[in-house]
Amino acid sequence: MPTVLVVDGANVVGARPDGWWRDRAGAALRLHEQLMTADVPQDVVVLVLEGAAKGGVRAGRDAHVRTVHAKASGDDTVVAEAKRASERGDRVSVVTADRILMGRVERYGAMVLSPTWLLGEL
């Protein structure tokens, strides 16, 4: 059974007080680059980006990392990606600290991991 890690990019980037708010696109690019080389246990990583962060990474697949640009709400896109993977029969984990989002993805059987966990893996 494939495993999928859906990353709430805004939430993870926001967990590090490194000046990301001055360059959201650059922060998204740095996160993408780190995900490309991270040794996470999941088979596929889905990075969801919204707003200005979308300017840092093109949408599409790079090796095991697939970047998705949210058309509107980043949270809605995270939920849609978790639901889609779950419906395919994949085991899904979602990285976020957003409590409302946690509840929404747990309805689809997703395990929730904290941004701190992911940052430790990077």
mmCIF file of N, CA and C in Angstrom:
data_model
loop_
_atom_site.group_PDB
_atom_site.id
_atom_site.type_symbol
_atom_site.label_atom_id
_atom_site.label_comp_id
_atom_site.label_asym_id
_atom_site.label_seq_id
_atom_site.Cartn_x
_atom_site.Cartn_y
_atom_site.Cartn_z
ATOM 1 N N MET A 1 0.851 -1.183 0.000
ATOM 2 C CA MET A 1 0.000 0.000 0.000
ATOM 3 C C MET A 1 0.896 1.245 0.000
ATOM 4 N N PRO A 2 0.782 2.077 -1.017
ATOM 5 C CA PRO A 2 1.602 3.298 -1.065
ATOM 6 C C PRO A 2 1.295 4.231 0.109
ATOM 7 N N THR A 3 2.293 4.989 0.490
ATOM 8 C CA THR A 3 2.110 5.976 1.556
ATOM 9 C C THR A 3 2.334 7.366 0.982
ATOM 10 N N VAL A 4 1.478 8.289 1.408
ATOM 11 C CA VAL A 4 1.503 9.658 0.897
ATOM 12 C C VAL A 4 1.610 10.624 2.065
ATOM 13 N N LEU A 5 2.484 11.588 1.936
ATOM 14 C CA LEU A 5 2.637 12.656 2.923
ATOM 15 C C LEU A 5 2.182 13.953 2.264
ATOM 16 N N VAL A 6 1.093 14.528 2.773
ATOM 17 C CA VAL A 6 0.580 15.800 2.263
ATOM 18 C C VAL A 6 1.079 16.899 3.198
ATOM 19 N N VAL A 7 1.773 17.864 2.648
ATOM 20 C CA VAL A 7 2.404 18.926 3.445
ATOM 21 C C VAL A 7 1.666 20.240 3.240
ATOM 22 N N ASP A 8 1.162 20.787 4.330
ATOM 23 C CA ASP A 8 0.566 22.126 4.350
ATOM 24 C C ASP A 8 1.735 23.104 4.347
ATOM 25 N N GLY A 9 2.151 23.507 3.148
ATOM 26 C CA GLY A 9 3.359 24.314 2.996
ATOM 27 C C GLY A 9 3.362 25.579 3.830
ATOM 28 N N ALA A 10 2.251 26.303 3.838
ATOM 29 C CA ALA A 10 2.186 27.559 4.598
ATOM 30 C C ALA A 10 2.388 27.305 6.083
ATOM 31 N N ASN A 11 1.822 26.223 6.576
ATOM 32 C CA ASN A 11 1.911 25.917 7.997
ATOM 33 C C ASN A 11 3.329 25.506 8.387
ATOM 34 N N VAL A 12 3.975 24.738 7.541
ATOM 35 C CA VAL A 12 5.344 24.306 7.832
ATOM 36 C C VAL A 12 6.306 25.477 7.739
ATOM 37 N N VAL A 13 6.199 26.264 6.676
ATOM 38 C CA VAL A 13 7.075 27.429 6.518
ATOM 39 C C VAL A 13 6.873 28.388 7.691
ATOM 40 N N GLY A 14 5.631 28.566 8.103
ATOM 41 C CA GLY A 14 5.324 29.476 9.204
ATOM 42 C C GLY A 14 5.819 29.008 10.563
ATOM 43 N N ALA A 15 6.219 27.743 10.657
ATOM 44 C CA ALA A 15 6.705 27.205 11.936
ATOM 45 C C ALA A 15 8.142 27.616 12.232
ATOM 46 N N ARG A 16 8.824 28.195 11.234
ATOM 47 C CA ARG A 16 10.221 28.622 11.421
ATOM 48 C C ARG A 16 10.298 30.136 11.333
ATOM 49 N N PRO A 17 10.684 30.802 12.401
ATOM 50 C CA PRO A 17 10.793 32.266 12.358
ATOM 51 C C PRO A 17 12.101 32.701 11.691
ATOM 52 N N ASP A 18 12.201 32.448 10.383
ATOM 53 C CA ASP A 18 13.451 32.740 9.673
ATOM 54 C C ASP A 18 13.302 33.863 8.648
ATOM 55 N N GLY A 19 12.249 34.670 8.807
ATOM 56 C CA GLY A 19 12.025 35.771 7.882
ATOM 57 C C GLY A 19 11.242 35.377 6.650
ATOM 58 N N TRP A 20 10.591 34.224 6.669
ATOM 59 C CA TRP A 20 9.846 33.716 5.514
ATOM 60 C C TRP A 20 8.822 34.716 4.992
ATOM 61 N N TRP A 21 8.281 35.552 5.869
ATOM 62 C CA TRP A 21 7.229 36.492 5.484
ATOM 63 C C TRP A 21 7.737 37.568 4.523
ATOM 64 N N ARG A 22 9.045 37.765 4.469
ATOM 65 C CA ARG A 22 9.615 38.739 3.532
ATOM 66 C C ARG A 22 9.805 38.159 2.133
ATOM 67 N N ASP A 23 9.829 36.844 2.043
ATOM 68 C CA ASP A 23 10.044 36.172 0.758
ATOM 69 C C ASP A 23 9.344 34.819 0.776
ATOM 70 N N ARG A 24 8.050 34.849 0.606
ATOM 71 C CA ARG A 24 7.248 33.618 0.676
ATOM 72 C C ARG A 24 7.624 32.642 -0.435
ATOM 73 N N ALA A 25 7.888 33.150 -1.630
ATOM 74 C CA ALA A 25 8.278 32.274 -2.737
ATOM 75 C C ALA A 25 9.617 31.599 -2.444
ATOM 76 N N GLY A 26 10.559 32.352 -1.920
ATOM 77 C CA GLY A 26 11.863 31.789 -1.568
ATOM 78 C C GLY A 26 11.751 30.755 -0.466
ATOM 79 N N ALA A 27 10.892 31.006 0.513
ATOM 80 C CA ALA A 27 10.684 30.044 1.599
ATOM 81 C C ALA A 27 10.081 28.757 1.059
ATOM 82 N N ALA A 28 9.144 28.873 0.111
ATOM 83 C CA ALA A 28 8.539 27.683 -0.499
ATOM 84 C C ALA A 28 9.587 26.890 -1.270
ATOM 85 N N LEU A 29 10.446 27.586 -1.995
ATOM 86 C CA LEU A 29 11.508 26.921 -2.747
ATOM 87 C C LEU A 29 12.455 26.171 -1.808
ATOM 88 N N ARG A 30 12.845 26.799 -0.710
ATOM 89 C CA ARG A 30 13.735 26.134 0.250
ATOM 90 C C ARG A 30 13.077 24.877 0.816
ATOM 91 N N LEU A 31 11.775 24.962 1.158
ATOM 92 C CA LEU A 31 11.072 23.789 1.678
ATOM 93 C C LEU A 31 11.032 22.695 0.614
ATOM 94 N N HIS A 32 10.724 23.047 -0.612
ATOM 95 C CA HIS A 32 10.683 22.063 -1.700
ATOM 96 C C HIS A 32 12.042 21.374 -1.851
ATOM 97 N N GLU A 33 13.098 22.147 -1.872
ATOM 98 C CA GLU A 33 14.441 21.574 -2.010
ATOM 99 C C GLU A 33 14.761 20.625 -0.864
ATOM 100 N N GLN A 34 14.349 20.986 0.349
ATOM 101 C CA GLN A 34 14.594 20.114 1.493
ATOM 102 C C GLN A 34 13.773 18.832 1.397
ATOM 103 N N LEU A 35 12.534 18.937 0.911
ATOM 104 C CA LEU A 35 11.701 17.749 0.747
ATOM 105 C C LEU A 35 12.278 16.816 -0.307
ATOM 106 N N MET A 36 12.924 17.366 -1.309
ATOM 107 C CA MET A 36 13.526 16.551 -2.365
ATOM 108 C C MET A 36 14.626 15.631 -1.819
ATOM 109 N N THR A 37 15.315 16.077 -0.790
ATOM 110 C CA THR A 37 16.428 15.286 -0.253
ATOM 111 C C THR A 37 16.145 14.683 1.110
ATOM 112 N N ALA A 38 14.972 14.949 1.665
ATOM 113 C CA ALA A 38 14.635 14.433 3.003
ATOM 114 C C ALA A 38 14.433 12.925 2.965
ATOM 115 N N ASP A 39 14.759 12.294 4.051
ATOM 116 C CA ASP A 39 14.586 10.852 4.189
ATOM 117 C C ASP A 39 13.320 10.578 4.999
ATOM 118 N N VAL A 40 12.172 10.892 4.392
ATOM 119 C CA VAL A 40 10.893 10.634 5.068
ATOM 120 C C VAL A 40 10.439 9.231 4.712
ATOM 121 N N PRO A 41 9.661 8.600 5.587
ATOM 122 C CA PRO A 41 9.250 7.218 5.335
ATOM 123 C C PRO A 41 8.156 7.047 4.273
ATOM 124 N N GLN A 42 7.549 8.118 3.825
ATOM 125 C CA GLN A 42 6.480 8.022 2.840
ATOM 126 C C GLN A 42 7.040 7.881 1.426
ATOM 127 N N ASP A 43 6.247 7.247 0.550
ATOM 128 C CA ASP A 43 6.657 7.034 -0.838
ATOM 129 C C ASP A 43 6.540 8.299 -1.676
ATOM 130 N N VAL A 44 5.494 9.066 -1.428
ATOM 131 C CA VAL A 44 5.198 10.261 -2.214
ATOM 132 C C VAL A 44 4.965 11.424 -1.262
ATOM 133 N N VAL A 45 5.481 12.590 -1.618
ATOM 134 C CA VAL A 45 5.247 13.812 -0.852
ATOM 135 C C VAL A 45 4.459 14.770 -1.737
ATOM 136 N N VAL A 46 3.362 15.302 -1.195
ATOM 137 C CA VAL A 46 2.560 16.291 -1.916
ATOM 138 C C VAL A 46 2.696 17.603 -1.149
ATOM 139 N N LEU A 47 3.307 18.589 -1.774
ATOM 140 C CA LEU A 47 3.502 19.901 -1.167
ATOM 141 C C LEU A 47 2.424 20.842 -1.688
ATOM 142 N N VAL A 48 1.586 21.341 -0.790
ATOM 143 C CA VAL A 48 0.511 22.256 -1.170
ATOM 144 C C VAL A 48 0.963 23.685 -0.876
ATOM 145 N N LEU A 49 0.942 24.507 -1.930
ATOM 146 C CA LEU A 49 1.337 25.911 -1.790
ATOM 147 C C LEU A 49 0.167 26.807 -2.151
ATOM 148 N N GLU A 50 0.125 27.972 -1.507
ATOM 149 C CA GLU A 50 -0.938 28.938 -1.772
ATOM 150 C C GLU A 50 -0.343 30.344 -1.832
ATOM 151 N N GLY A 51 -1.102 31.258 -2.391
ATOM 152 C CA GLY A 51 -0.708 32.670 -2.418
ATOM 153 C C GLY A 51 0.638 32.899 -3.076
ATOM 154 N N ALA A 52 1.397 33.831 -2.501
ATOM 155 C CA ALA A 52 2.696 34.220 -3.066
ATOM 156 C C ALA A 52 3.706 33.075 -3.074
ATOM 157 N N ALA A 53 3.517 32.096 -2.203
ATOM 158 C CA ALA A 53 4.443 30.956 -2.149
ATOM 159 C C ALA A 53 4.457 30.179 -3.450
ATOM 160 N N LYS A 54 3.353 30.219 -4.212
ATOM 161 C CA LYS A 54 3.276 29.488 -5.481
ATOM 162 C C LYS A 54 4.322 29.981 -6.476
ATOM 163 N N GLY A 55 4.792 31.199 -6.321
ATOM 164 C CA GLY A 55 5.799 31.734 -7.224
ATOM 165 C C GLY A 55 7.165 31.107 -7.060
ATOM 166 N N GLY A 56 7.378 30.367 -5.990
ATOM 167 C CA GLY A 56 8.685 29.779 -5.720
ATOM 168 C C GLY A 56 8.923 28.421 -6.342
ATOM 169 N N VAL A 57 7.836 27.674 -6.609
ATOM 170 C CA VAL A 57 7.962 26.311 -7.119
ATOM 171 C C VAL A 57 6.864 26.082 -8.145
ATOM 172 N N ARG A 58 7.222 25.569 -9.291
ATOM 173 C CA ARG A 58 6.205 25.283 -10.287
ATOM 174 C C ARG A 58 5.352 24.096 -9.841
ATOM 175 N N ALA A 59 4.122 24.072 -10.260
ATOM 176 C CA ALA A 59 3.255 22.934 -9.986
ATOM 177 C C ALA A 59 3.724 21.760 -10.824
ATOM 178 N N GLY A 60 3.631 20.574 -10.256
ATOM 179 C CA GLY A 60 4.019 19.372 -10.993
ATOM 180 C C GLY A 60 4.874 18.455 -10.147
ATOM 181 N N ARG A 61 5.382 17.419 -10.776
ATOM 182 C CA ARG A 61 6.145 16.384 -10.065
ATOM 183 C C ARG A 61 7.640 16.544 -10.309
ATOM 184 N N ASP A 62 8.393 16.424 -9.226
ATOM 185 C CA ASP A 62 9.854 16.353 -9.260
ATOM 186 C C ASP A 62 10.222 15.119 -8.443
ATOM 187 N N ALA A 63 10.585 14.035 -9.125
ATOM 188 C CA ALA A 63 10.910 12.765 -8.457
ATOM 189 C C ALA A 63 9.731 12.339 -7.580
ATOM 190 N N HIS A 64 9.939 12.230 -6.289
ATOM 191 C CA HIS A 64 8.871 11.762 -5.382
ATOM 192 C C HIS A 64 8.057 12.912 -4.782
ATOM 193 N N VAL A 65 8.357 14.147 -5.149
ATOM 194 C CA VAL A 65 7.643 15.313 -4.610
ATOM 195 C C VAL A 65 6.738 15.893 -5.705
ATOM 196 N N ARG A 66 5.453 16.007 -5.378
ATOM 197 C CA ARG A 66 4.497 16.631 -6.293
ATOM 198 C C ARG A 66 4.028 17.927 -5.650
ATOM 199 N N THR A 67 4.177 19.024 -6.362
ATOM 200 C CA THR A 67 3.762 20.329 -5.866
ATOM 201 C C THR A 67 2.408 20.675 -6.467
ATOM 202 N N VAL A 68 1.492 21.079 -5.596
ATOM 203 C CA VAL A 68 0.142 21.446 -6.002
ATOM 204 C C VAL A 68 -0.082 22.904 -5.623
ATOM 205 N N HIS A 69 -0.542 23.708 -6.579
ATOM 206 C CA HIS A 69 -0.887 25.100 -6.313
ATOM 207 C C HIS A 69 -2.373 25.183 -5.985
ATOM 208 N N ALA A 70 -2.678 25.680 -4.798
ATOM 209 C CA ALA A 70 -4.079 25.849 -4.396
ATOM 210 C C ALA A 70 -4.703 26.950 -5.239
ATOM 211 N N LYS A 71 -5.857 26.654 -5.795
ATOM 212 C CA LYS A 71 -6.556 27.667 -6.595
ATOM 213 C C LYS A 71 -7.205 28.711 -5.695
ATOM 214 N N ALA A 72 -7.606 28.300 -4.517
ATOM 215 C CA ALA A 72 -8.229 29.212 -3.549
ATOM 216 C C ALA A 72 -7.636 28.895 -2.179
ATOM 217 N N SER A 73 -8.368 28.184 -1.371
ATOM 218 C CA SER A 73 -7.947 27.858 -0.008
ATOM 219 C C SER A 73 -6.907 26.741 0.006
ATOM 220 N N GLY A 74 -5.794 27.012 0.646
ATOM 221 C CA GLY A 74 -4.781 25.977 0.823
ATOM 222 C C GLY A 74 -5.316 24.817 1.640
ATOM 223 N N ASP A 75 -6.114 25.121 2.671
ATOM 224 C CA ASP A 75 -6.681 24.060 3.507
ATOM 225 C C ASP A 75 -7.581 23.147 2.691
ATOM 226 N N ASP A 76 -8.425 23.729 1.846
ATOM 227 C CA ASP A 76 -9.314 22.913 1.014
ATOM 228 C C ASP A 76 -8.509 22.016 0.077
ATOM 229 N N THR A 77 -7.401 22.515 -0.412
ATOM 230 C CA THR A 77 -6.555 21.727 -1.305
ATOM 231 C C THR A 77 -5.874 20.594 -0.546
ATOM 232 N N VAL A 78 -5.419 20.856 0.671
ATOM 233 C CA VAL A 78 -4.830 19.799 1.501
ATOM 234 C C VAL A 78 -5.866 18.700 1.729
ATOM 235 N N VAL A 79 -7.088 19.082 2.076
ATOM 236 C CA VAL A 79 -8.156 18.105 2.307
ATOM 237 C C VAL A 79 -8.421 17.304 1.027
ATOM 238 N N ALA A 80 -8.510 17.981 -0.110
ATOM 239 C CA ALA A 80 -8.779 17.293 -1.374
ATOM 240 C C ALA A 80 -7.677 16.286 -1.702
ATOM 241 N N GLU A 81 -6.434 16.652 -1.461
ATOM 242 C CA GLU A 81 -5.320 15.740 -1.732
ATOM 243 C C GLU A 81 -5.350 14.544 -0.784
ATOM 244 N N ALA A 82 -5.651 14.781 0.493
ATOM 245 C CA ALA A 82 -5.737 13.681 1.465
ATOM 246 C C ALA A 82 -6.896 12.752 1.096
ATOM 247 N N LYS A 83 -8.020 13.321 0.739
ATOM 248 C CA LYS A 83 -9.191 12.524 0.363
ATOM 249 C C LYS A 83 -8.886 11.686 -0.879
ATOM 250 N N ARG A 84 -8.294 12.291 -1.896
ATOM 251 C CA ARG A 84 -7.979 11.593 -3.136
ATOM 252 C C ARG A 84 -7.054 10.402 -2.863
ATOM 253 N N ALA A 85 -6.019 10.619 -2.079
ATOM 254 C CA ALA A 85 -5.081 9.530 -1.767
ATOM 255 C C ALA A 85 -5.767 8.433 -0.968
ATOM 256 N N SER A 86 -6.580 8.821 -0.018
ATOM 257 C CA SER A 86 -7.298 7.846 0.801
ATOM 258 C C SER A 86 -8.248 7.001 -0.043
ATOM 259 N N GLU A 87 -8.940 7.648 -0.957
ATOM 260 C CA GLU A 87 -9.882 6.931 -1.822
ATOM 261 C C GLU A 87 -9.174 5.965 -2.775
ATOM 262 N N ARG A 88 -7.900 6.233 -3.076
ATOM 263 C CA ARG A 88 -7.106 5.302 -3.894
ATOM 264 C C ARG A 88 -6.632 4.112 -3.064
ATOM 265 N N GLY A 89 -6.793 4.205 -1.752
ATOM 266 C CA GLY A 89 -6.334 3.138 -0.871
ATOM 267 C C GLY A 89 -4.962 3.378 -0.286
ATOM 268 N N ASP A 90 -4.404 4.564 -0.505
ATOM 269 C CA ASP A 90 -3.096 4.893 0.053
ATOM 270 C C ASP A 90 -3.219 5.203 1.541
ATOM 271 N N ARG A 91 -2.142 4.963 2.265
ATOM 272 C CA ARG A 91 -2.064 5.431 3.657
ATOM 273 C C ARG A 91 -1.604 6.880 3.599
ATOM 274 N N VAL A 92 -2.336 7.744 4.292
ATOM 275 C CA VAL A 92 -2.105 9.184 4.170
ATOM 276 C C VAL A 92 -1.703 9.784 5.509
ATOM 277 N N SER A 93 -0.683 10.635 5.463
ATOM 278 C CA SER A 93 -0.298 11.463 6.599
ATOM 279 C C SER A 93 -0.328 12.907 6.121
ATOM 280 N N VAL A 94 -0.746 13.802 6.994
ATOM 281 C CA VAL A 94 -0.804 15.230 6.674
ATOM 282 C C VAL A 94 0.014 15.991 7.706
ATOM 283 N N VAL A 95 0.868 16.877 7.223
ATOM 284 C CA VAL A 95 1.674 17.712 8.122
ATOM 285 C C VAL A 95 0.994 19.062 8.243
ATOM 286 N N THR A 96 0.521 19.365 9.451
ATOM 287 C CA THR A 96 -0.091 20.656 9.755
ATOM 288 C C THR A 96 -0.203 20.808 11.265
ATOM 289 N N ALA A 97 -0.309 22.047 11.709
ATOM 290 C CA ALA A 97 -0.584 22.331 13.116
ATOM 291 C C ALA A 97 -1.951 22.990 13.263
ATOM 292 N N ASP A 98 -2.658 23.121 12.153
ATOM 293 C CA ASP A 98 -3.969 23.766 12.136
ATOM 294 C C ASP A 98 -5.015 22.780 12.667
ATOM 295 N N ARG A 99 -5.572 23.079 13.828
ATOM 296 C CA ARG A 99 -6.497 22.138 14.485
ATOM 297 C C ARG A 99 -7.751 21.859 13.661
ATOM 298 N N ILE A 100 -8.288 22.863 13.029
ATOM 299 C CA ILE A 100 -9.484 22.639 12.206
ATOM 300 C C ILE A 100 -9.133 21.738 11.020
ATOM 301 N N LEU A 101 -8.012 22.005 10.387
ATOM 302 C CA LEU A 101 -7.581 21.181 9.265
ATOM 303 C C LEU A 101 -7.317 19.745 9.718
ATOM 304 N N MET A 102 -6.757 19.583 10.896
ATOM 305 C CA MET A 102 -6.524 18.235 11.428
ATOM 306 C C MET A 102 -7.823 17.424 11.435
ATOM 307 N N GLY A 103 -8.881 18.013 11.982
ATOM 308 C CA GLY A 103 -10.161 17.331 12.046
ATOM 309 C C GLY A 103 -10.708 16.990 10.672
ATOM 310 N N ARG A 104 -10.512 17.893 9.741
ATOM 311 C CA ARG A 104 -11.025 17.665 8.385
ATOM 312 C C ARG A 104 -10.323 16.498 7.702
ATOM 313 N N VAL A 105 -9.005 16.374 7.846
ATOM 314 C CA VAL A 105 -8.292 15.286 7.165
ATOM 315 C C VAL A 105 -8.419 13.965 7.912
ATOM 316 N N GLU A 106 -8.590 14.025 9.213
ATOM 317 C CA GLU A 106 -8.772 12.788 9.986
ATOM 318 C C GLU A 106 -10.041 12.055 9.562
ATOM 319 N N ARG A 107 -11.036 12.789 9.061
ATOM 320 C CA ARG A 107 -12.268 12.157 8.564
ATOM 321 C C ARG A 107 -11.990 11.200 7.413
ATOM 322 N N TYR A 108 -10.890 11.407 6.725
ATOM 323 C CA TYR A 108 -10.523 10.539 5.601
ATOM 324 C C TYR A 108 -9.449 9.527 5.996
ATOM 325 N N GLY A 109 -9.250 9.365 7.287
ATOM 326 C CA GLY A 109 -8.303 8.372 7.771
ATOM 327 C C GLY A 109 -6.859 8.819 7.790
ATOM 328 N N ALA A 110 -6.616 10.088 7.569
ATOM 329 C CA ALA A 110 -5.237 10.586 7.553
ATOM 330 C C ALA A 110 -4.679 10.688 8.963
ATOM 331 N N MET A 111 -3.424 10.326 9.102
ATOM 332 C CA MET A 111 -2.706 10.540 10.343
ATOM 333 C C MET A 111 -2.112 11.951 10.266
ATOM 334 N N VAL A 112 -2.165 12.679 11.361
ATOM 335 C CA VAL A 112 -1.641 14.043 11.376
ATOM 336 C C VAL A 112 -0.272 14.059 12.045
ATOM 337 N N LEU A 113 0.666 14.719 11.381
ATOM 338 C CA LEU A 113 2.014 14.908 11.904
ATOM 339 C C LEU A 113 2.271 16.403 12.042
ATOM 340 N N SER A 114 3.075 16.773 12.992
ATOM 341 C CA SER A 114 3.322 18.193 13.252
ATOM 342 C C SER A 114 4.417 18.743 12.337
ATOM 343 N N PRO A 115 4.382 20.057 12.104
ATOM 344 C CA PRO A 115 5.489 20.678 11.374
ATOM 345 C C PRO A 115 6.831 20.430 12.062
ATOM 346 N N THR A 116 6.837 20.361 13.376
ATOM 347 C CA THR A 116 8.072 20.091 14.115
ATOM 348 C C THR A 116 8.651 18.736 13.721
ATOM 349 N N TRP A 117 7.771 17.738 13.573
ATOM 350 C CA TRP A 117 8.230 16.410 13.132
ATOM 351 C C TRP A 117 8.916 16.529 11.770
ATOM 352 N N LEU A 118 8.234 17.187 10.820
ATOM 353 C CA LEU A 118 8.787 17.300 9.477
ATOM 354 C C LEU A 118 10.101 18.077 9.481
ATOM 355 N N LEU A 119 10.142 19.179 10.196
ATOM 356 C CA LEU A 119 11.376 19.974 10.245
ATOM 357 C C LEU A 119 12.532 19.140 10.809
ATOM 358 N N GLY A 120 12.224 18.253 11.745
ATOM 359 C CA GLY A 120 13.247 17.350 12.277
ATOM 360 C C GLY A 120 13.749 16.352 11.247
ATOM 361 N N GLU A 121 12.887 16.000 10.286
ATOM 362 C CA GLU A 121 13.257 15.070 9.227
ATOM 363 C C GLU A 121 14.077 15.743 8.128
ATOM 364 N N LEU A 122 13.949 17.066 8.050
ATOM 365 C CA LEU A 122 14.640 17.791 6.986
ATOM 366 C C LEU A 122 16.087 18.018 7.367
#
